[in-house]
Amino acid sequence: MRRDFLKLMLGGAGLLALASCSTRDPKFKTYSGPPVTRIDVFKSRRVMTFYSGSRPIKSYNFGLGFAPQGHKDYEGDGKTPEGLYYIDRRNPNSRYHLSVGISYPNEQDKARALAEGVQVGSDIFIHGQGPEGRAARVRDWTVGCIAVTDAEIEDIYAMVPDGTPIMIYP
Protein backbone atom coordinates (compact mmCIF):
# COMPACT_ATOMS: atom_id res chain seq x y z
CA MET A 1 0.00 0.00 0.00
CA ARG A 2 2.76 2.38 0.95
CA ARG A 3 4.65 1.56 -2.27
CA ASP A 4 1.52 2.31 -4.36
CA PHE A 5 1.13 5.64 -2.57
CA LEU A 6 4.77 6.50 -3.30
CA LYS A 7 4.36 5.64 -7.00
CA LEU A 8 1.24 7.80 -7.17
CA MET A 9 3.01 10.74 -5.51
CA LEU A 10 6.07 10.46 -7.76
CA GLY A 11 3.90 10.19 -10.85
CA GLY A 12 1.93 13.27 -9.83
CA ALA A 13 5.13 15.20 -9.15
CA GLY A 14 6.42 14.23 -12.58
CA LEU A 15 3.28 15.51 -14.27
CA LEU A 16 3.50 18.78 -12.37
CA ALA A 17 7.14 19.17 -13.41
CA LEU A 18 6.24 18.59 -17.07
CA ALA A 19 3.39 21.09 -16.90
CA SER A 20 5.65 23.75 -15.44
CA CYS A 21 8.14 23.26 -18.29
CA SER A 22 5.59 24.26 -20.93
CA THR A 23 7.17 26.10 -23.86
CA ARG A 24 3.98 27.96 -24.75
CA ASP A 25 4.75 31.66 -24.98
CA PRO A 26 2.06 33.64 -23.11
CA LYS A 27 1.97 36.30 -25.85
CA PHE A 28 0.37 33.75 -28.22
CA LYS A 29 -3.30 33.69 -27.32
CA THR A 30 -6.07 31.63 -28.80
CA TYR A 31 -9.29 33.06 -30.21
CA SER A 32 -12.60 31.23 -30.30
CA GLY A 33 -14.98 34.07 -31.14
CA PRO A 34 -16.76 34.79 -34.40
CA PRO A 35 -14.47 34.91 -37.46
CA VAL A 36 -13.04 38.32 -38.34
CA THR A 37 -14.06 39.08 -41.92
CA ARG A 38 -12.94 42.72 -42.26
CA ILE A 39 -11.20 45.56 -40.48
CA ASP A 40 -12.09 49.26 -40.81
CA VAL A 41 -9.48 51.82 -39.76
CA PHE A 42 -10.47 55.47 -39.33
CA LYS A 43 -7.23 57.44 -39.11
CA SER A 44 -8.80 60.77 -38.11
CA ARG A 45 -10.70 59.19 -35.20
CA ARG A 46 -7.91 56.70 -34.33
CA VAL A 47 -10.45 53.86 -34.16
CA MET A 48 -9.98 50.41 -35.70
CA THR A 49 -13.03 48.12 -35.75
CA PHE A 50 -13.07 44.38 -36.43
CA TYR A 51 -16.19 42.85 -38.01
CA SER A 52 -17.69 39.44 -38.44
CA GLY A 53 -19.94 39.94 -41.44
CA SER A 54 -21.72 43.22 -40.78
CA ARG A 55 -21.47 42.91 -36.99
CA PRO A 56 -18.73 44.81 -35.15
CA ILE A 57 -17.01 42.53 -32.65
CA LYS A 58 -14.11 44.61 -31.27
CA SER A 59 -12.66 48.15 -31.54
CA TYR A 60 -9.27 49.55 -30.60
CA ASN A 61 -7.73 53.00 -30.37
CA PHE A 62 -4.28 53.35 -31.92
CA GLY A 63 -1.36 55.57 -32.83
CA LEU A 64 -0.10 56.25 -36.34
CA GLY A 65 2.95 57.55 -38.12
CA PHE A 66 4.54 60.81 -37.07
CA ALA A 67 2.84 62.54 -40.08
CA PRO A 68 -0.62 60.98 -39.78
CA GLN A 69 -2.59 62.95 -42.39
CA GLY A 70 -2.82 61.93 -46.02
CA HIS A 71 -1.99 58.79 -47.98
CA LYS A 72 1.50 57.33 -47.80
CA ASP A 73 3.45 58.77 -50.76
CA TYR A 74 6.99 57.46 -50.32
CA GLU A 75 9.40 55.61 -48.05
CA GLY A 76 10.05 57.52 -44.83
CA ASP A 77 7.23 60.08 -45.10
CA GLY A 78 5.74 58.97 -41.76
CA LYS A 79 2.27 58.47 -43.24
CA THR A 80 -0.06 55.50 -43.03
CA PRO A 81 -1.54 54.35 -46.36
CA GLU A 82 -5.23 54.80 -47.16
CA GLY A 83 -7.41 52.46 -49.19
CA LEU A 84 -8.13 48.75 -49.41
CA TYR A 85 -5.38 46.36 -48.35
CA TYR A 86 -5.20 42.87 -46.84
CA ILE A 87 -3.56 41.26 -43.84
CA ASP A 88 -0.81 39.34 -45.62
CA ARG A 89 1.77 38.17 -43.09
CA ARG A 90 2.65 38.03 -39.42
CA ASN A 91 5.82 38.40 -37.43
CA PRO A 92 5.94 36.46 -34.14
CA ASN A 93 9.42 37.89 -33.41
CA SER A 94 8.61 41.52 -34.10
CA ARG A 95 10.66 44.24 -32.44
CA TYR A 96 7.21 45.60 -31.54
CA HIS A 97 6.09 42.53 -29.55
CA LEU A 98 3.95 40.97 -32.34
CA SER A 99 2.84 42.31 -35.71
CA VAL A 100 0.50 41.58 -38.59
CA GLY A 101 1.42 42.88 -42.02
CA ILE A 102 -0.69 45.06 -44.29
CA SER A 103 -0.31 44.45 -48.04
CA TYR A 104 1.07 47.94 -48.77
CA PRO A 105 2.28 48.75 -51.38
CA ASN A 106 -0.35 47.56 -53.84
CA GLU A 107 -0.02 47.97 -57.62
CA GLN A 108 -1.51 51.50 -57.57
CA ASP A 109 0.92 52.58 -54.85
CA LYS A 110 3.87 51.24 -56.85
CA ALA A 111 2.70 52.96 -60.04
CA ARG A 112 2.18 56.30 -58.22
CA ALA A 113 5.67 56.17 -56.68
CA LEU A 114 7.23 55.26 -60.02
CA ALA A 115 5.42 58.14 -61.76
CA GLU A 116 6.59 60.57 -59.06
CA GLY A 117 10.14 59.22 -59.09
CA VAL A 118 10.15 58.31 -55.40
CA GLN A 119 10.86 55.11 -53.48
CA VAL A 120 7.58 53.43 -52.51
CA GLY A 121 7.27 52.56 -48.83
CA SER A 122 7.07 49.07 -47.38
CA ASP A 123 6.66 47.07 -44.17
CA ILE A 124 3.42 48.58 -42.92
CA PHE A 125 2.10 46.64 -39.92
CA ILE A 126 -0.36 46.67 -37.07
CA HIS A 127 1.98 46.15 -34.12
CA GLY A 128 2.52 46.53 -30.40
CA GLN A 129 4.64 49.07 -28.59
CA GLY A 130 8.19 47.82 -28.64
CA PRO A 131 10.96 49.93 -27.11
CA GLU A 132 10.13 53.05 -29.15
CA GLY A 133 6.45 52.93 -28.28
CA ARG A 134 7.11 52.50 -24.58
CA ALA A 135 9.54 55.45 -24.68
CA ALA A 136 7.39 57.69 -26.91
CA ARG A 137 5.74 60.66 -25.27
CA VAL A 138 3.44 61.30 -28.24
CA ARG A 139 0.47 59.44 -29.66
CA ASP A 140 1.73 59.17 -33.25
CA TRP A 141 5.27 57.84 -33.22
CA THR A 142 5.59 55.14 -35.90
CA VAL A 143 6.94 55.61 -39.41
CA GLY A 144 3.57 54.70 -40.95
CA CYS A 145 2.35 51.67 -39.02
CA ILE A 146 -0.71 51.30 -36.79
CA ALA A 147 0.37 50.91 -33.15
CA VAL A 148 -1.70 49.38 -30.36
CA THR A 149 -0.71 48.15 -26.91
CA ASP A 150 1.16 44.86 -26.53
CA ALA A 151 -1.91 43.25 -24.94
CA GLU A 152 -4.09 44.43 -27.84
CA ILE A 153 -1.74 43.10 -30.54
CA GLU A 154 -1.81 39.73 -28.78
CA ASP A 155 -5.60 39.69 -29.26
CA ILE A 156 -5.38 40.95 -32.85
CA TYR A 157 -2.65 38.46 -33.76
CA ALA A 158 -4.86 35.61 -32.53
CA MET A 159 -8.15 36.74 -34.06
CA VAL A 160 -7.22 38.02 -37.54
CA PRO A 161 -6.39 35.51 -40.27
CA ASP A 162 -4.16 36.29 -43.23
CA GLY A 163 -6.25 37.46 -46.18
CA THR A 164 -8.58 39.63 -44.06
CA PRO A 165 -9.44 42.87 -45.91
CA ILE A 166 -8.49 46.08 -44.11
CA MET A 167 -9.96 49.36 -45.31
CA ILE A 168 -8.00 52.38 -44.13
CA TYR A 169 -9.97 55.65 -44.25
CA PRO A 170 -8.58 59.20 -43.87
CSV table of N, CA and C in Angstrom, one decimal, residues 26-122:
chain,number,residue,atom,x,y,z
A,26,PRO,N,3.3,33.0,-23.5
A,26,PRO,CA,2.1,33.6,-23.1
A,26,PRO,C,1.6,34.7,-24.1
A,27,LYS,N,2.4,35.3,-24.9
A,27,LYS,CA,2.0,36.3,-25.9
A,27,LYS,C,1.1,35.7,-27.0
A,28,PHE,N,1.2,34.4,-27.2
A,28,PHE,CA,0.4,33.8,-28.2
A,28,PHE,C,-0.9,33.3,-27.6
A,29,LYS,N,-2.0,34.0,-27.8
A,29,LYS,CA,-3.3,33.7,-27.3
A,29,LYS,C,-4.1,32.9,-28.3
A,30,THR,N,-5.2,32.3,-27.9
A,30,THR,CA,-6.1,31.6,-28.8
A,30,THR,C,-7.3,32.5,-28.9
A,31,TYR,N,-8.1,32.3,-30.0
A,31,TYR,CA,-9.3,33.1,-30.2
A,31,TYR,C,-10.4,32.1,-30.6
A,32,SER,N,-11.5,32.1,-30.0
A,32,SER,CA,-12.6,31.2,-30.3
A,32,SER,C,-13.9,32.0,-30.6
A,33,GLY,N,-13.8,33.3,-30.8
A,33,GLY,CA,-15.0,34.1,-31.1
A,33,GLY,C,-15.4,34.0,-32.6
A,34,PRO,N,-16.3,34.8,-33.0
A,34,PRO,CA,-16.8,34.8,-34.4
A,34,PRO,C,-15.6,35.2,-35.3
A,35,PRO,N,-15.6,34.6,-36.6
A,35,PRO,CA,-14.5,34.9,-37.5
A,35,PRO,C,-14.4,36.4,-37.9
A,36,VAL,N,-13.2,36.9,-37.9
A,36,VAL,CA,-13.0,38.3,-38.3
A,36,VAL,C,-13.0,38.3,-39.9
A,37,THR,N,-13.9,39.1,-40.5
A,37,THR,CA,-14.1,39.1,-41.9
A,37,THR,C,-13.6,40.4,-42.5
A,38,ARG,N,-13.5,41.4,-41.7
A,38,ARG,CA,-12.9,42.7,-42.3
A,38,ARG,C,-12.5,43.6,-41.1
A,39,ILE,N,-11.7,44.6,-41.4
A,39,ILE,CA,-11.2,45.6,-40.5
A,39,ILE,C,-11.4,46.9,-41.1
A,40,ASP,N,-12.0,47.9,-40.4
A,40,ASP,CA,-12.1,49.3,-40.8
A,40,ASP,C,-11.2,50.1,-39.9
A,41,VAL,N,-10.4,50.9,-40.5
A,41,VAL,CA,-9.5,51.8,-39.8
A,41,VAL,C,-9.8,53.3,-40.1
A,42,PHE,N,-10.2,54.1,-39.1
A,42,PHE,CA,-10.5,55.5,-39.3
A,42,PHE,C,-9.3,56.3,-38.7
A,43,LYS,N,-8.4,56.7,-39.6
A,43,LYS,CA,-7.2,57.4,-39.1
A,43,LYS,C,-7.6,58.7,-38.3
A,44,SER,N,-8.5,59.5,-38.8
A,44,SER,CA,-8.8,60.8,-38.1
A,44,SER,C,-9.4,60.6,-36.7
A,45,ARG,N,-10.1,59.5,-36.5
A,45,ARG,CA,-10.7,59.2,-35.2
A,45,ARG,C,-9.8,58.3,-34.4
A,46,ARG,N,-8.8,57.7,-35.0
A,46,ARG,CA,-7.9,56.7,-34.3
A,46,ARG,C,-8.7,55.5,-33.8
A,47,VAL,N,-9.6,55.0,-34.6
A,47,VAL,CA,-10.4,53.9,-34.2
A,47,VAL,C,-10.4,52.8,-35.2
A,48,MET,N,-10.1,51.6,-34.8
A,48,MET,CA,-10.0,50.4,-35.7
A,48,MET,C,-11.0,49.4,-35.2
A,49,THR,N,-11.9,49.0,-36.1
A,49,THR,CA,-13.0,48.1,-35.8
A,49,THR,C,-12.9,46.8,-36.5
A,50,PHE,N,-13.1,45.7,-35.8
A,50,PHE,CA,-13.1,44.4,-36.4
A,50,PHE,C,-14.5,43.9,-36.5
A,51,TYR,N,-14.8,43.3,-37.7
A,51,TYR,CA,-16.2,42.9,-38.0
A,51,TYR,C,-16.2,41.4,-38.3
A,52,SER,N,-17.3,40.8,-38.0
A,52,SER,CA,-17.7,39.4,-38.4
A,52,SER,C,-19.0,39.6,-39.3
A,53,GLY,N,-18.8,39.5,-40.6
A,53,GLY,CA,-19.9,39.9,-41.4
A,53,GLY,C,-20.2,41.4,-41.3
A,54,SER,N,-21.4,41.8,-41.0
A,54,SER,CA,-21.7,43.2,-40.8
A,54,SER,C,-21.7,43.6,-39.3
A,55,ARG,N,-21.4,42.7,-38.4
A,55,ARG,CA,-21.5,42.9,-37.0
A,55,ARG,C,-20.1,43.3,-36.4
A,56,PRO,N,-20.0,44.5,-35.8
A,56,PRO,CA,-18.7,44.8,-35.1
A,56,PRO,C,-18.5,43.9,-33.9
A,57,ILE,N,-17.3,43.4,-33.8
A,57,ILE,CA,-17.0,42.5,-32.6
A,57,ILE,C,-16.0,43.1,-31.7
A,58,LYS,N,-15.1,44.0,-32.2
A,58,LYS,CA,-14.1,44.6,-31.3
A,58,LYS,C,-13.6,45.9,-31.9
A,59,SER,N,-13.3,46.9,-31.1
A,59,SER,CA,-12.7,48.1,-31.5
A,59,SER,C,-11.5,48.5,-30.7
A,60,TYR,N,-10.5,49.1,-31.3
A,60,TYR,CA,-9.3,49.6,-30.6
A,60,TYR,C,-8.9,51.0,-31.0
A,61,ASN,N,-8.4,51.7,-30.1
A,61,ASN,CA,-7.7,53.0,-30.4
A,61,ASN,C,-6.3,52.7,-30.7
A,62,PHE,N,-5.6,53.6,-31.5
A,62,PHE,CA,-4.3,53.4,-31.9
A,62,PHE,C,-3.5,54.6,-32.2
A,63,GLY,N,-2.2,54.5,-32.4
A,63,GLY,CA,-1.4,55.6,-32.8
A,63,GLY,C,-0.9,55.3,-34.3
A,64,LEU,N,-0.5,56.4,-34.9
A,64,LEU,CA,-0.1,56.3,-36.3
A,64,LEU,C,1.3,56.7,-36.5
A,65,GLY,N,1.6,57.0,-37.8
A,65,GLY,CA,2.9,57.5,-38.1
A,65,GLY,C,3.1,59.0,-37.6
A,66,PHE,N,4.3,59.5,-37.6
A,66,PHE,CA,4.5,60.8,-37.1
A,66,PHE,C,4.0,61.9,-38.0
A,67,ALA,N,3.5,61.6,-39.2
A,67,ALA,CA,2.8,62.5,-40.1
A,67,ALA,C,1.5,61.9,-40.5
A,68,PRO,N,0.5,61.9,-39.6
A,68,PRO,CA,-0.6,61.0,-39.8
A,68,PRO,C,-1.6,61.4,-40.9
A,69,GLN,N,-1.6,62.6,-41.4
A,69,GLN,CA,-2.6,62.9,-42.4
A,69,GLN,C,-2.1,62.7,-43.8
A,70,GLY,N,-3.1,62.2,-44.6
A,70,GLY,CA,-2.8,61.9,-46.0
A,70,GLY,C,-2.3,60.5,-46.3
A,71,HIS,N,-2.4,60.1,-47.5
A,71,HIS,CA,-2.0,58.8,-48.0
A,71,HIS,C,-0.5,58.7,-48.0
A,72,LYS,N,0.0,57.6,-47.7
A,72,LYS,CA,1.5,57.3,-47.8
A,72,LYS,C,2.0,57.6,-49.2
A,73,ASP,N,2.9,58.4,-49.4
A,73,ASP,CA,3.5,58.8,-50.8
A,73,ASP,C,4.8,58.1,-51.1
A,74,TYR,N,5.7,58.0,-50.1
A,74,TYR,CA,7.0,57.5,-50.3
A,74,TYR,C,7.6,57.0,-49.0
A,75,GLU,N,8.7,56.2,-49.2
A,75,GLU,CA,9.4,55.6,-48.0
A,75,GLU,C,9.9,56.7,-47.1
A,76,GLY,N,9.6,56.6,-45.8
A,76,GLY,CA,10.0,57.5,-44.8
A,76,GLY,C,9.2,58.8,-44.6
A,77,ASP,N,8.0,58.9,-45.3
A,77,ASP,CA,7.2,60.1,-45.1
A,77,ASP,C,6.4,60.1,-43.8
A,78,GLY,N,6.4,59.0,-43.0
A,78,GLY,CA,5.7,59.0,-41.8
A,78,GLY,C,4.2,58.9,-41.9
A,79,LYS,N,3.7,58.6,-43.1
A,79,LYS,CA,2.3,58.5,-43.2
A,79,LYS,C,1.8,57.0,-43.3
A,80,THR,N,0.6,56.8,-43.0
A,80,THR,CA,-0.1,55.5,-43.0
A,80,THR,C,-0.9,55.5,-44.3
A,81,PRO,N,-0.8,54.4,-45.1
A,81,PRO,CA,-1.5,54.4,-46.4
A,81,PRO,C,-3.0,54.4,-46.1
A,82,GLU,N,-3.8,54.8,-47.2
A,82,GLU,CA,-5.2,54.8,-47.2
A,82,GLU,C,-5.7,54.0,-48.3
A,83,GLY,N,-6.8,53.3,-48.1
A,83,GLY,CA,-7.4,52.5,-49.2
A,83,GLY,C,-7.6,51.0,-48.7
A,84,LEU,N,-7.9,50.2,-49.7
A,84,LEU,CA,-8.1,48.8,-49.4
A,84,LEU,C,-6.8,48.0,-49.5
A,85,TYR,N,-6.5,47.2,-48.4
A,85,TYR,CA,-5.4,46.4,-48.3
A,85,TYR,C,-5.8,45.1,-47.7
A,86,TYR,N,-4.9,44.2,-47.4
A,86,TYR,CA,-5.2,42.9,-46.8
A,86,TYR,C,-4.1,42.5,-45.8
A,87,ILE,N,-4.5,41.8,-44.8
A,87,ILE,CA,-3.6,41.3,-43.8
A,87,ILE,C,-2.8,40.1,-44.6
A,88,ASP,N,-1.5,40.3,-44.7
A,88,ASP,CA,-0.8,39.3,-45.6
A,88,ASP,C,0.4,38.6,-45.0
A,89,ARG,N,0.7,38.9,-43.7
A,89,ARG,CA,1.8,38.2,-43.1
A,89,ARG,C,1.7,38.5,-41.6
A,90,ARG,N,2.5,37.8,-40.9
A,90,ARG,CA,2.6,38.0,-39.4
A,90,ARG,C,4.1,37.8,-39.0
A,91,ASN,N,4.5,38.5,-37.9
A,91,ASN,CA,5.8,38.4,-37.4
A,91,ASN,C,5.7,38.1,-35.9
A,92,PRO,N,6.0,36.8,-35.6
A,92,PRO,CA,5.9,36.5,-34.1
A,92,PRO,C,7.2,37.0,-33.4
A,93,ASN,N,8.2,37.4,-34.1
A,93,ASN,CA,9.4,37.9,-33.4
A,93,ASN,C,9.6,39.4,-33.6
A,94,SER,N,8.5,40.1,-33.8
A,94,SER,CA,8.6,41.5,-34.1
A,94,SER,C,9.3,42.3,-33.0
A,95,ARG,N,10.1,43.3,-33.4
A,95,ARG,CA,10.7,44.2,-32.4
A,95,ARG,C,9.6,44.9,-31.6
A,96,TYR,N,8.3,44.9,-32.2
A,96,TYR,CA,7.2,45.6,-31.5
A,96,TYR,C,6.2,44.6,-30.9
A,97,HIS,N,6.8,43.6,-30.3
A,97,HIS,CA,6.1,42.5,-29.6
A,97,HIS,C,5.5,41.5,-30.5
A,98,LEU,N,4.5,41.8,-31.3
A,98,LEU,CA,4.0,41.0,-32.3
A,98,LEU,C,3.5,41.9,-33.4
A,99,SER,N,3.4,41.4,-34.7
A,99,SER,CA,2.8,42.3,-35.7
A,99,SER,C,2.2,41.5,-36.8
A,100,VAL,N,1.2,42.1,-37.4
A,100,VAL,CA,0.5,41.6,-38.6
A,100,VAL,C,0.7,42.6,-39.7
A,101,GLY,N,1.1,42.0,-40.9
A,101,GLY,CA,1.4,42.9,-42.0
A,101,GLY,C,0.2,43.3,-42.8
A,102,ILE,N,0.3,44.5,-43.4
A,102,ILE,CA,-0.7,45.1,-44.3
A,102,ILE,C,-0.1,45.1,-45.7
A,103,SER,N,-0.8,44.7,-46.7
A,103,SER,CA,-0.3,44.5,-48.0
A,103,SER,C,0.1,45.7,-48.8
A,104,TYR,N,0.5,46.8,-48.1
A,104,TYR,CA,1.1,47.9,-48.8
A,104,TYR,C,2.5,47.6,-49.1
A,105,PRO,N,3.0,48.0,-50.3
A,105,PRO,CA,2.3,48.7,-51.4
A,105,PRO,C,1.5,47.8,-52.3
A,106,ASN,N,0.4,48.3,-52.8
A,106,ASN,CA,-0.3,47.6,-53.8
A,106,ASN,C,0.1,48.1,-55.2
A,107,GLU,N,-0.5,47.6,-56.3
A,107,GLU,CA,0.0,48.0,-57.6
A,107,GLU,C,-0.2,49.5,-57.9
A,108,GLN,N,-1.3,50.1,-57.4
A,108,GLN,CA,-1.5,51.5,-57.6
A,108,GLN,C,-0.5,52.3,-56.8
A,109,ASP,N,-0.1,51.9,-55.6
A,109,ASP,CA,0.9,52.6,-54.8
A,109,ASP,C,2.3,52.5,-55.6
A,110,LYS,N,2.6,51.4,-56.1
A,110,LYS,CA,3.9,51.2,-56.8
A,110,LYS,C,3.9,52.1,-58.1
A,111,ALA,N,2.8,52.1,-58.8
A,111,ALA,CA,2.7,53.0,-60.0
A,111,ALA,C,2.8,54.5,-59.7
A,112,ARG,N,2.1,54.9,-58.6
A,112,ARG,CA,2.2,56.3,-58.2
A,112,ARG,C,3.6,56.7,-57.9
A,113,ALA,N,4.3,55.9,-57.1
A,113,ALA,CA,5.7,56.2,-56.7
A,113,ALA,C,6.6,56.2,-57.9
A,114,LEU,N,6.4,55.3,-58.8
A,114,LEU,CA,7.2,55.3,-60.0
A,114,LEU,C,7.0,56.5,-60.8
A,115,ALA,N,5.7,56.9,-61.0
A,115,ALA,CA,5.4,58.1,-61.8
A,115,ALA,C,6.0,59.4,-61.1
A,116,GLU,N,6.1,59.4,-59.8
A,116,GLU,CA,6.6,60.6,-59.1
A,116,GLU,C,8.1,60.5,-58.9
A,117,GLY,N,8.7,59.4,-59.2
A,117,GLY,CA,10.1,59.2,-59.1
A,117,GLY,C,10.6,59.1,-57.7
A,118,VAL,N,9.8,58.5,-56.8
A,118,VAL,CA,10.2,58.3,-55.4
A,118,VAL,C,10.2,56.8,-55.1
A,119,GLN,N,10.8,56.5,-54.0
A,119,GLN,CA,10.9,55.1,-53.5
A,119,GLN,C,9.6,54.8,-52.7
A,120,VAL,N,8.8,53.8,-53.2
A,120,VAL,CA,7.6,53.4,-52.5
A,120,VAL,C,7.9,52.9,-51.1
A,121,GLY,N,7.0,53.1,-50.2
A,121,GLY,CA,7.3,52.6,-48.8
A,121,GLY,C,7.0,51.1,-48.8
A,122,SER,N,7.2,50.5,-47.6
A,122,SER,CA,7.1,49.1,-47.4
A,122,SER,C,6.9,48.8,-45.9
